[in-house]
mmCIF file of C-alpha atoms in Angstrom:
data_model
loop_
_atom_site.group_PDB
_atom_site.id
_atom_site.type_symbol
_atom_site.label_atom_id
_atom_site.label_comp_id
_atom_site.label_asym_id
_atom_site.label_seq_id
_atom_site.Cartn_x
_atom_site.Cartn_y
_atom_site.Cartn_z
ATOM 1 C CA MET A 606 -5.819 -25.000 -35.205
ATOM 2 C CA THR A 607 -5.312 -27.036 -38.377
ATOM 3 C CA GLU A 608 -3.170 -30.171 -38.177
ATOM 4 C CA SER A 609 0.541 -29.412 -38.178
ATOM 5 C CA VAL A 610 3.523 -31.446 -39.388
ATOM 6 C CA ARG A 611 5.956 -29.287 -37.406
ATOM 7 C CA SER A 612 7.327 -30.579 -34.126
ATOM 8 C CA VAL A 613 6.531 -27.354 -32.254
ATOM 9 C CA ALA A 614 3.987 -28.301 -29.580
ATOM 10 C CA MET A 615 2.668 -27.389 -26.154
ATOM 11 C CA ASP A 616 2.085 -30.190 -23.640
ATOM 12 C CA VAL A 617 -0.698 -29.420 -21.156
ATOM 13 C CA ASP A 618 -0.842 -31.443 -17.935
ATOM 14 C CA LEU A 619 -4.401 -32.531 -17.145
ATOM 15 C CA SER A 620 -3.394 -33.783 -13.702
ATOM 16 C CA ALA A 621 -2.435 -30.179 -12.843
ATOM 17 C CA LEU A 622 -5.854 -29.038 -14.077
ATOM 18 C CA ARG A 623 -7.594 -31.595 -11.846
ATOM 19 C CA HIS A 624 -5.407 -30.582 -8.902
ATOM 20 C CA ASN A 625 -6.324 -26.917 -9.342
ATOM 21 C CA LEU A 626 -9.999 -27.852 -9.628
ATOM 22 C CA ALA A 627 -9.701 -29.733 -6.329
ATOM 23 C CA VAL A 628 -8.131 -26.664 -4.688
ATOM 24 C CA VAL A 629 -10.943 -24.458 -5.981
ATOM 25 C CA ARG A 630 -13.600 -26.923 -4.829
ATOM 26 C CA GLU A 631 -12.139 -27.051 -1.340
ATOM 27 C CA LEU A 632 -12.024 -23.263 -1.106
ATOM 28 C CA SER A 633 -15.542 -22.990 -2.545
ATOM 29 C CA GLN A 634 -17.003 -25.344 0.087
ATOM 30 C CA ASP A 635 -20.676 -25.950 -0.800
ATOM 31 C CA ARG A 636 -20.798 -23.524 -3.748
ATOM 32 C CA GLU A 637 -20.997 -25.042 -7.223
ATOM 33 C CA VAL A 638 -17.886 -24.488 -9.353
ATOM 34 C CA ILE A 639 -18.636 -23.162 -12.832
ATOM 35 C CA ALA A 640 -15.597 -23.284 -15.129
ATOM 36 C CA SER A 641 -14.755 -20.229 -17.207
ATOM 37 C CA ILE A 642 -13.274 -21.530 -20.460
ATOM 38 C CA LYS A 643 -13.497 -18.261 -22.411
ATOM 39 C CA ALA A 644 -10.684 -17.196 -24.734
ATOM 40 C CA ASN A 645 -9.875 -20.754 -25.809
ATOM 41 C CA ALA A 646 -9.719 -21.822 -22.138
ATOM 42 C CA TYR A 647 -7.224 -19.039 -21.411
ATOM 43 C CA GLY A 648 -5.054 -20.333 -24.249
ATOM 44 C CA PHE A 649 -4.903 -23.979 -23.160
ATOM 45 C CA GLY A 650 -7.483 -25.269 -25.669
ATOM 46 C CA ALA A 651 -11.200 -25.031 -24.917
ATOM 47 C CA VAL A 652 -12.293 -28.432 -26.231
ATOM 48 C CA GLY A 653 -9.575 -30.510 -24.575
ATOM 49 C CA VAL A 654 -9.799 -28.631 -21.288
ATOM 50 C CA SER A 655 -13.605 -28.793 -21.252
ATOM 51 C CA ARG A 656 -13.582 -32.552 -21.802
ATOM 52 C CA ALA A 657 -11.253 -32.982 -18.849
ATOM 53 C CA LEU A 658 -13.333 -30.698 -16.623
ATOM 54 C CA VAL A 659 -16.592 -32.456 -17.505
ATOM 55 C CA ASP A 660 -14.926 -35.820 -16.815
ATOM 56 C CA ALA A 661 -13.971 -34.400 -13.401
ATOM 57 C CA GLY A 662 -17.599 -33.577 -12.634
ATOM 58 C CA VAL A 663 -17.937 -29.937 -13.720
ATOM 59 C CA ARG A 664 -21.516 -29.439 -14.904
ATOM 60 C CA LYS A 665 -21.446 -25.867 -16.227
ATOM 61 C CA LEU A 666 -19.010 -24.199 -18.631
ATOM 62 C CA TRP A 667 -19.018 -20.445 -19.212
ATOM 63 C CA THR A 668 -17.827 -19.351 -22.643
ATOM 64 C CA GLY A 669 -16.947 -15.979 -24.079
ATOM 65 C CA ASN A 670 -19.042 -16.095 -27.249
ATOM 66 C CA VAL A 671 -21.357 -18.207 -29.388
ATOM 67 C CA ASP A 672 -18.598 -19.447 -31.708
ATOM 68 C CA GLU A 673 -16.739 -20.961 -28.745
ATOM 69 C CA ALA A 674 -19.928 -22.550 -27.491
ATOM 70 C CA ILE A 675 -20.742 -24.109 -30.886
ATOM 71 C CA ALA A 676 -17.232 -25.583 -31.061
ATOM 72 C CA LEU A 677 -17.860 -27.366 -27.758
ATOM 73 C CA ARG A 678 -21.168 -28.785 -28.967
ATOM 74 C CA ASP A 679 -19.569 -29.872 -32.257
ATOM 75 C CA ALA A 680 -16.966 -31.736 -30.188
ATOM 76 C CA GLY A 681 -19.736 -33.660 -28.406
ATOM 77 C CA ILE A 682 -19.572 -31.822 -25.076
ATOM 78 C CA ASP A 683 -23.052 -31.959 -23.545
ATOM 79 C CA ALA A 684 -22.517 -29.933 -20.355
ATOM 80 C CA GLU A 685 -24.571 -26.822 -19.666
ATOM 81 C CA ILE A 686 -22.989 -24.040 -21.699
ATOM 82 C CA LEU A 687 -23.439 -20.470 -20.472
ATOM 83 C CA LEU A 688 -22.585 -17.368 -22.483
ATOM 84 C CA PHE A 689 -20.837 -14.292 -21.089
ATOM 85 C CA GLY A 690 -21.700 -10.898 -22.518
ATOM 86 C CA GLY A 691 -24.491 -10.245 -24.976
ATOM 87 C CA ILE A 692 -25.659 -12.032 -28.114
ATOM 88 C CA GLU A 693 -26.566 -10.606 -31.517
ATOM 89 C CA PRO A 694 -29.856 -11.203 -33.363
ATOM 90 C CA GLN A 695 -28.299 -13.539 -35.943
ATOM 91 C CA GLN A 696 -27.048 -15.788 -33.120
ATOM 92 C CA VAL A 697 -30.441 -16.478 -31.547
ATOM 93 C CA ALA A 698 -31.158 -19.513 -33.747
ATOM 94 C CA ASP A 699 -27.891 -21.165 -32.665
ATOM 95 C CA VAL A 700 -28.619 -20.352 -29.023
ATOM 96 C CA LEU A 701 -31.930 -22.206 -29.232
ATOM 97 C CA ARG A 702 -30.609 -25.042 -31.404
ATOM 98 C CA HIS A 703 -27.768 -25.882 -29.030
ATOM 99 C CA ASP A 704 -29.621 -25.092 -25.794
ATOM 100 C CA PHE A 705 -27.142 -22.423 -24.713
ATOM 101 C CA GLN A 706 -27.842 -20.187 -21.715
ATOM 102 C CA PRO A 707 -27.204 -16.568 -22.751
ATOM 103 C CA THR A 708 -26.702 -13.507 -20.579
ATOM 104 C CA ILE A 709 -29.138 -10.594 -20.713
ATOM 105 C CA PHE A 710 -28.847 -7.178 -19.090
ATOM 106 C CA ASP A 711 -31.384 -4.956 -20.846
ATOM 107 C CA GLU A 712 -34.856 -4.994 -22.364
ATOM 108 C CA VAL A 713 -33.479 -5.336 -25.897
ATOM 109 C CA GLY A 714 -32.000 -8.736 -25.100
ATOM 110 C CA LEU A 715 -35.000 -9.742 -23.013
ATOM 111 C CA ASP A 716 -37.508 -8.887 -25.756
ATOM 112 C CA MET A 717 -35.411 -10.627 -28.426
ATOM 113 C CA LEU A 718 -35.097 -13.906 -26.538
ATOM 114 C CA ALA A 719 -38.648 -13.869 -25.163
ATOM 115 C CA ALA A 720 -40.009 -13.505 -28.705
ATOM 116 C CA ALA A 721 -37.779 -16.322 -29.943
ATOM 117 C CA GLY A 722 -38.795 -18.596 -27.088
ATOM 118 C CA THR A 723 -42.499 -17.896 -27.555
ATOM 119 C CA ALA A 724 -42.251 -18.514 -31.315
ATOM 120 C CA ALA A 725 -40.488 -21.815 -30.671
ATOM 121 C CA GLY A 726 -42.999 -22.855 -28.025
ATOM 122 C CA ARG A 727 -40.354 -23.077 -25.334
ATOM 123 C CA ARG A 728 -38.674 -21.068 -22.592
ATOM 124 C CA VAL A 729 -35.152 -19.807 -23.229
ATOM 125 C CA PRO A 730 -32.831 -20.290 -20.237
ATOM 126 C CA VAL A 731 -31.078 -17.005 -19.379
ATOM 127 C CA TRP A 732 -28.781 -15.441 -16.800
ATOM 128 C CA VAL A 733 -28.937 -11.797 -15.751
ATOM 129 C CA LYS A 734 -25.662 -9.932 -15.342
ATOM 130 C CA ILE A 735 -25.584 -7.135 -12.758
ATOM 131 C CA ASP A 736 -22.863 -4.519 -13.040
ATOM 132 C CA ALA A 737 -21.803 -4.271 -9.395
ATOM 133 C CA GLY A 738 -19.054 -1.768 -10.128
ATOM 134 C CA LEU A 739 -16.690 -3.091 -12.804
ATOM 135 C CA GLY A 740 -18.336 -1.082 -15.582
ATOM 136 C CA ARG A 741 -18.062 -3.678 -18.344
ATOM 137 C CA PHE A 742 -21.422 -5.388 -18.852
ATOM 138 C CA GLY A 743 -24.624 -5.601 -16.877
ATOM 139 C CA VAL A 744 -27.739 -3.891 -15.619
ATOM 140 C CA ALA A 745 -26.975 -1.095 -13.156
ATOM 141 C CA LEU A 746 -27.393 -1.873 -9.456
ATOM 142 C CA GLY A 747 -30.164 0.680 -9.026
ATOM 143 C CA GLU A 748 -32.211 -0.910 -11.823
ATOM 144 C CA ALA A 749 -31.284 -4.524 -11.198
ATOM 145 C CA ALA A 750 -34.067 -5.696 -8.877
ATOM 146 C CA ASP A 751 -36.855 -4.363 -11.126
ATOM 147 C CA PHE A 752 -35.207 -5.845 -14.223
ATOM 148 C CA VAL A 753 -34.641 -9.291 -12.699
ATOM 149 C CA GLU A 754 -38.246 -9.372 -11.489
ATOM 150 C CA GLN A 755 -39.394 -8.534 -15.009
ATOM 151 C CA VAL A 756 -37.233 -11.335 -16.434
ATOM 152 C CA ALA A 757 -38.515 -13.863 -13.897
ATOM 153 C CA ARG A 758 -42.158 -13.151 -14.836
ATOM 154 C CA ARG A 759 -41.690 -12.961 -18.626
ATOM 155 C CA ASP A 760 -43.282 -15.541 -20.937
ATOM 156 C CA GLY A 761 -40.794 -17.452 -23.065
ATOM 157 C CA ILE A 762 -37.987 -16.959 -20.538
ATOM 158 C CA ASP A 763 -36.541 -19.333 -17.907
ATOM 159 C CA LEU A 764 -34.442 -17.417 -15.386
ATOM 160 C CA ARG A 765 -31.535 -19.684 -14.389
ATOM 161 C CA GLY A 766 -29.436 -17.296 -12.369
ATOM 162 C CA VAL A 767 -28.138 -13.845 -11.527
ATOM 163 C CA TYR A 768 -24.441 -13.008 -11.441
ATOM 164 C CA SER A 769 -21.819 -10.304 -11.346
ATOM 165 C CA HIS A 770 -18.036 -10.042 -11.573
ATOM 166 C CA LEU A 771 -15.648 -8.191 -9.236
ATOM 167 C CA PRO A 772 -12.039 -9.056 -10.146
ATOM 168 C CA PHE A 773 -9.087 -7.675 -8.186
ATOM 169 C CA GLY A 774 -5.446 -8.351 -7.496
ATOM 170 C CA SER A 775 -4.419 -6.306 -4.473
ATOM 171 C CA ALA A 776 -5.489 -5.948 -0.850
ATOM 172 C CA ASP A 777 -7.013 -2.556 -1.716
ATOM 173 C CA GLY A 778 -8.859 -4.222 -4.582
ATOM 174 C CA ALA A 779 -10.210 -6.834 -2.198
ATOM 175 C CA ASN A 780 -11.609 -4.061 0.009
ATOM 176 C CA TRP A 781 -13.269 -2.448 -3.025
ATOM 177 C CA ALA A 782 -14.749 -5.778 -4.139
ATOM 178 C CA SER A 783 -16.058 -6.520 -0.639
ATOM 179 C CA GLU A 784 -17.869 -3.183 -0.534
ATOM 180 C CA ARG A 785 -19.401 -3.732 -3.980
ATOM 181 C CA SER A 786 -20.392 -7.307 -3.107
ATOM 182 C CA ALA A 787 -22.545 -5.984 -0.268
ATOM 183 C CA ARG A 788 -24.540 -3.987 -2.823
ATOM 184 C CA PHE A 789 -24.968 -7.050 -5.031
ATOM 185 C CA ASN A 790 -26.170 -9.062 -2.041
ATOM 186 C CA ALA A 791 -28.646 -6.299 -1.165
ATOM 187 C CA VAL A 792 -30.220 -6.638 -4.611
ATOM 188 C CA ILE A 793 -30.548 -10.405 -4.166
ATOM 189 C CA ASP A 794 -32.125 -9.894 -0.731
ATOM 190 C CA ASP A 795 -34.576 -7.367 -2.203
ATOM 191 C CA LEU A 796 -35.610 -9.877 -4.861
ATOM 192 C CA GLY A 797 -36.169 -12.521 -2.203
ATOM 193 C CA ALA A 798 -38.419 -10.146 -0.303
ATOM 194 C CA ARG A 799 -40.429 -9.633 -3.494
ATOM 195 C CA GLY A 800 -40.918 -13.371 -3.838
ATOM 196 C CA VAL A 801 -38.700 -13.677 -6.929
ATOM 197 C CA ALA A 802 -37.132 -17.149 -7.039
ATOM 198 C CA ILE A 803 -33.528 -17.169 -8.298
ATOM 199 C CA PRO A 804 -32.243 -20.721 -8.845
ATOM 200 C CA MET A 805 -28.550 -19.745 -8.665
ATOM 201 C CA THR A 806 -26.448 -16.695 -7.816
ATOM 202 C CA GLN A 807 -22.774 -16.198 -8.591
ATOM 203 C CA LEU A 808 -20.410 -13.394 -7.613
ATOM 204 C CA TRP A 809 -16.813 -14.449 -7.050
ATOM 205 C CA GLY A 810 -14.278 -15.601 -9.588
ATOM 206 C CA SER A 811 -10.688 -16.636 -8.940
ATOM 207 C CA SER A 812 -9.847 -13.449 -7.004
ATOM 208 C CA GLY A 813 -12.627 -13.792 -4.457
ATOM 209 C CA VAL A 814 -12.204 -17.552 -4.074
ATOM 210 C CA LEU A 815 -8.418 -17.443 -3.588
ATOM 211 C CA ALA A 816 -8.695 -14.463 -1.227
ATOM 212 C CA GLY A 817 -11.334 -16.261 0.831
ATOM 213 C CA LEU A 818 -13.854 -13.425 0.742
ATOM 214 C CA PRO A 819 -17.275 -14.099 2.312
ATOM 215 C CA ASP A 820 -19.923 -15.188 -0.153
ATOM 216 C CA ALA A 821 -23.677 -15.649 0.118
ATOM 217 C CA SER A 822 -23.960 -16.910 -3.469
ATOM 218 C CA SER A 823 -24.561 -20.508 -4.483
ATOM 219 C CA ALA A 824 -21.848 -20.709 -7.158
ATOM 220 C CA VAL A 825 -18.430 -19.413 -8.162
ATOM 221 C CA CYS A 826 -17.116 -19.022 -11.705
ATOM 222 C CA VAL A 827 -13.385 -19.673 -11.881
ATOM 223 C CA GLY A 828 -10.937 -19.321 -14.755
ATOM 224 C CA HIS A 829 -7.465 -18.116 -13.714
ATOM 225 C CA ALA A 830 -7.110 -20.475 -10.750
ATOM 226 C CA LEU A 831 -8.083 -23.572 -12.749
ATOM 227 C CA PHE A 832 -5.211 -22.830 -15.107
ATOM 228 C CA GLY A 833 -2.648 -22.113 -12.385
ATOM 229 C CA LEU A 834 -2.769 -18.370 -13.082
ATOM 230 C CA SER A 835 -3.378 -16.548 -9.825
ATOM 231 C CA PRO A 836 -4.634 -12.982 -10.390
ATOM 232 C CA LEU A 837 -3.556 -11.963 -6.877
ATOM 233 C CA GLU A 838 -0.441 -10.138 -5.820
ATOM 234 C CA ALA A 839 2.025 -11.818 -3.483
ATOM 235 C CA GLY A 840 0.710 -11.884 0.061
ATOM 236 C CA VAL A 841 -2.951 -11.836 -0.969
ATOM 237 C CA GLY A 842 -4.788 -15.160 -0.792
ATOM 238 C CA VAL A 843 -3.692 -18.657 -1.840
ATOM 239 C CA HIS A 844 -0.869 -19.105 -4.374
ATOM 240 C CA SER A 845 1.417 -22.037 -3.655
ATOM 241 C CA GLU A 846 -1.201 -24.772 -4.037
ATOM 242 C CA LEU A 847 -1.914 -24.001 -7.676
ATOM 243 C CA ARG A 848 0.056 -25.895 -10.314
ATOM 244 C CA PRO A 849 1.059 -24.646 -13.774
ATOM 245 C CA LEU A 850 -0.588 -26.438 -16.685
ATOM 246 C CA ILE A 851 2.214 -26.136 -19.224
ATOM 247 C CA ARG A 852 4.391 -29.197 -18.879
ATOM 248 C CA SER A 853 6.482 -28.165 -21.860
ATOM 249 C CA LEU A 854 6.588 -25.934 -24.906
ATOM 250 C CA SER A 855 9.162 -27.383 -27.277
ATOM 251 C CA ALA A 856 10.632 -26.546 -30.657
ATOM 252 C CA PRO A 857 13.269 -28.210 -32.855
ATOM 253 C CA ILE A 858 16.847 -27.086 -33.344
ATOM 254 C CA LEU A 859 17.062 -26.496 -37.092
ATOM 255 C CA GLN A 860 20.704 -25.498 -37.398
ATOM 256 C CA VAL A 861 23.805 -25.623 -35.222
ATOM 257 C CA GLY A 862 26.780 -23.648 -36.486
ATOM 258 C CA GLY A 863 29.317 -20.939 -35.889
ATOM 259 C CA SER A 864 28.744 -17.627 -34.182
ATOM 260 C CA GLY A 865 27.850 -15.602 -37.260
ATOM 261 C CA ALA A 866 29.914 -12.789 -35.711
ATOM 262 C CA GLU A 867 31.543 -11.896 -39.032
ATOM 263 C CA GLY A 868 28.317 -10.406 -40.330
ATOM 264 C CA GLY A 869 27.405 -8.791 -37.038
ATOM 265 C CA GLY A 870 23.962 -10.407 -37.039
ATOM 266 C CA TYR A 871 22.222 -12.792 -34.683
ATOM 267 C CA GLY A 872 25.222 -14.982 -33.843
ATOM 268 C CA ALA A 873 26.438 -16.041 -30.447
ATOM 269 C CA GLY A 874 29.370 -13.680 -30.616
ATOM 270 C CA GLY A 875 33.079 -14.375 -30.345
ATOM 271 C CA ASN A 876 33.869 -18.042 -30.929
ATOM 272 C CA GLY A 877 30.566 -19.184 -29.487
ATOM 273 C CA LEU A 878 28.219 -21.753 -30.930
ATOM 274 C CA ALA A 879 24.928 -20.496 -32.329
ATOM 275 C CA ALA A 880 21.732 -22.474 -32.833
ATOM 276 C CA THR A 881 18.544 -21.623 -34.702
ATOM 277 C CA LEU A 882 15.231 -22.867 -33.297
ATOM 278 C CA GLY A 883 12.098 -23.479 -35.349
ATOM 279 C CA ILE A 884 9.809 -21.160 -33.390
ATOM 280 C CA GLY A 885 9.380 -17.404 -33.483
ATOM 281 C CA LEU A 886 7.207 -14.340 -33.271
ATOM 282 C CA ALA A 887 4.599 -15.876 -35.609
ATOM 283 C CA ASP A 888 4.053 -18.600 -32.998
ATOM 284 C CA GLY A 889 3.254 -16.039 -30.305
ATOM 285 C CA ILE A 890 6.729 -15.755 -28.770
ATOM 286 C CA ALA A 891 7.322 -12.127 -27.799
ATOM 287 C CA LYS A 892 10.625 -10.276 -27.669
ATOM 288 C CA ALA A 893 12.237 -9.864 -24.285
ATOM 289 C CA LYS A 894 12.026 -6.300 -23.002
ATOM 290 C CA HIS A 895 13.380 -6.867 -19.507
ATOM 291 C CA GLY A 896 16.531 -8.920 -19.097
ATOM 292 C CA GLN A 897 17.721 -11.849 -21.180
ATOM 293 C CA ALA A 898 15.245 -14.507 -22.314
ATOM 294 C CA GLU A 899 16.509 -18.082 -22.073
ATOM 295 C CA VAL A 900 15.539 -21.525 -23.342
ATOM 296 C CA ILE A 901 16.779 -25.006 -22.428
ATOM 297 C CA ILE A 902 19.052 -27.064 -24.681
ATOM 298 C CA GLY A 903 20.878 -30.158 -23.497
ATOM 299 C CA GLY A 904 19.702 -29.658 -19.940
ATOM 300 C CA ARG A 905 21.124 -26.128 -19.690
ATOM 301 C CA ARG A 906 19.536 -22.690 -19.852
ATOM 302 C CA VAL A 907 21.000 -20.750 -22.762
ATOM 303 C CA PRO A 908 20.402 -17.109 -23.801
ATOM 304 C CA VAL A 909 18.243 -16.052 -26.730
ATOM 305 C CA ARG A 910 20.201 -13.693 -28.989
ATOM 306 C CA GLY A 911 17.578 -12.882 -31.585
ATOM 307 C CA PHE A 912 13.866 -13.009 -32.350
ATOM 308 C CA THR A 913 12.458 -13.207 -35.882
ATOM 309 C CA LEU A 914 9.063 -14.104 -37.299
ATOM 310 C CA GLU A 915 9.911 -17.811 -37.667
ATOM 311 C CA TYR A 916 13.009 -18.420 -35.548
ATOM 312 C CA LEU A 917 14.820 -17.878 -32.284
ATOM 313 C CA MET A 918 18.602 -17.585 -32.417
ATOM 314 C CA VAL A 919 20.336 -18.778 -29.262
ATOM 315 C CA ASP A 920 23.838 -18.995 -27.868
ATOM 316 C CA ALA A 921 24.606 -22.697 -27.372
ATOM 317 C CA SER A 922 28.253 -22.161 -26.380
ATOM 318 C CA ASP A 923 27.820 -23.811 -22.965
ATOM 319 C CA VAL A 924 25.943 -26.858 -24.242
ATOM 320 C CA ALA A 925 27.954 -30.076 -24.327
ATOM 321 C CA SER A 926 26.014 -31.424 -27.298
ATOM 322 C CA ALA A 927 23.465 -29.806 -29.596
ATOM 323 C CA GLU A 928 22.386 -31.505 -32.799
ATOM 324 C CA PRO A 929 19.896 -30.576 -35.511
ATOM 325 C CA PHE A 930 16.364 -31.790 -34.734
ATOM 326 C CA ASP A 931 17.023 -32.083 -30.995
ATOM 327 C CA ALA A 932 14.195 -30.528 -29.005
ATOM 328 C CA ALA A 933 14.721 -27.212 -27.241
ATOM 329 C CA LEU A 934 12.433 -26.307 -24.350
ATOM 330 C CA ILE A 935 10.953 -22.844 -24.584
ATOM 331 C CA ILE A 936 9.036 -23.629 -21.386
ATOM 332 C CA GLY A 937 9.684 -26.709 -19.286
ATOM 333 C CA THR A 938 12.120 -28.539 -17.032
ATOM 334 C CA ALA A 939 15.127 -30.690 -17.845
ATOM 335 C CA GLY A 940 17.215 -31.849 -14.894
ATOM 336 C CA ASP A 941 17.954 -28.823 -12.737
ATOM 337 C CA ALA A 942 17.129 -26.347 -15.494
ATOM 338 C CA SER A 943 13.676 -24.794 -15.681
ATOM 339 C CA VAL A 944 11.996 -22.037 -17.708
ATOM 340 C CA THR A 945 8.452 -21.118 -16.722
ATOM 341 C CA LEU A 946 5.504 -19.156 -18.046
ATOM 342 C CA ASP A 947 6.221 -16.639 -15.286
ATOM 343 C CA ASP A 948 9.777 -16.239 -16.617
ATOM 344 C CA TRP A 949 8.455 -15.280 -20.047
ATOM 345 C CA ALA A 950 5.963 -12.910 -18.453
ATOM 346 C CA LYS A 951 8.808 -11.201 -16.617
ATOM 347 C CA TRP A 952 11.029 -11.017 -19.708
ATOM 348 C CA THR A 953 8.297 -9.662 -21.977
ATOM 349 C CA GLY A 954 6.745 -7.289 -19.440
ATOM 350 C CA VAL A 955 3.209 -8.703 -19.556
ATOM 351 C CA SER A 956 1.121 -11.009 -17.366
ATOM 352 C CA PRO A 957 1.322 -14.825 -17.653
ATOM 353 C CA LEU A 958 -2.217 -14.763 -19.053
ATOM 354 C CA GLU A 959 -1.153 -12.353 -21.800
ATOM 355 C CA VAL A 960 1.715 -14.699 -22.688
ATOM 356 C CA MET A 961 -0.827 -17.512 -23.007
ATOM 357 C CA MET A 962 -3.126 -15.371 -25.149
ATOM 358 C CA ALA A 963 -0.247 -14.732 -27.549
ATOM 359 C CA LEU A 964 0.484 -18.475 -27.797
ATOM 360 C CA SER A 965 -3.176 -19.511 -27.997
ATOM 361 C CA ASP A 966 -4.107 -21.630 -31.027
ATOM 362 C CA ARG A 967 -0.727 -20.982 -32.669
ATOM 363 C CA MET A 968 0.524 -24.570 -32.298
ATOM 364 C CA PRO A 969 -0.755 -28.069 -31.505
ATOM 365 C CA VAL A 970 -1.700 -28.728 -27.886
ATOM 366 C CA ARG A 971 -1.014 -32.240 -26.584
ATOM 367 C CA TYR A 972 -2.825 -33.266 -23.423
ATOM 368 C CA VAL A 973 -0.744 -35.382 -21.070
ATOM 369 C CA ASP A 974 -1.422 -36.771 -17.623
ATOM 370 C CA ALA A 975 1.506 -36.775 -15.219
ATOM 371 C CA LEU A 976 -0.314 -39.143 -12.848
ATOM 372 C CA GLU A 977 -0.687 -41.716 -15.606
ATOM 373 C CA GLY A 978 2.938 -41.491 -16.633
#
């Protein structure tokens, strides 16, 4: 986002990111960890997060689109950058210029990139996506072996890998993914029998890694788990070892005053003390639909009484001292009081990831390192 002179900011803990990466690496054993940093690194800031991951030894970053990938190159990030999904004809020049590794899944994409590679006198590195059952992107299982073999033998093309994606959250979902993974593995085995060399295969993301599902692939591509966002239901896989990345989301108190009860508006009610915070719906904060949302002022959790585009109105009646320009914690910990991303997910009725997507790029992100003080 553009530079801001407001004091609203999100502090992201890079030591938590490195911890989660270590957990994923341990669970992945000898498989390479590819980091999914699509959707602005799940809302935590793609450039800052990618720098930290590359510094920690991650060699491959998977992005959601060409614009994201160009932003990483413009920031000086020289890791291998892979592209999910498909690319459009007008993006081919940027793909070649920045040495991106796009995904293909049909002859249209294959012909387009092969022609571009041949014209440039080079081979374009590509990945083939197999649709193993999710139904989003990819060549169908029944056509996959023939298509991959065609890609591997095509002039102007450098086949770097074959992958799929089978996300799940429940035990039943894990059973479904296991059954579909067997079909993906059968395609890879068929290609091996044909003598088609595949440098890298990748199947599991955060769900499969955290659930500990068997894997014959040489890599995993993980997003949720790196950011402390387990996609699994309670009782399925590993949860407790992951750490949340948001150290704090803070906003200033702009006004402290009476209850406003006379007008029947957003006040605290009765003789309570109301406070207005400089953050609101325009910053990605969503209205509570389930229970009472709370923030932290003066080391105490206090209820939110109103949501507007620019402000939150809170009841500060139980706070010993609240002054204009003090910082309120929308997410964070102060003493014994804590408000988490999961709390906001519960109050708003969406997933923690959806909360992050609403906040993404709405305010400055400051990268801090708890281990360095």
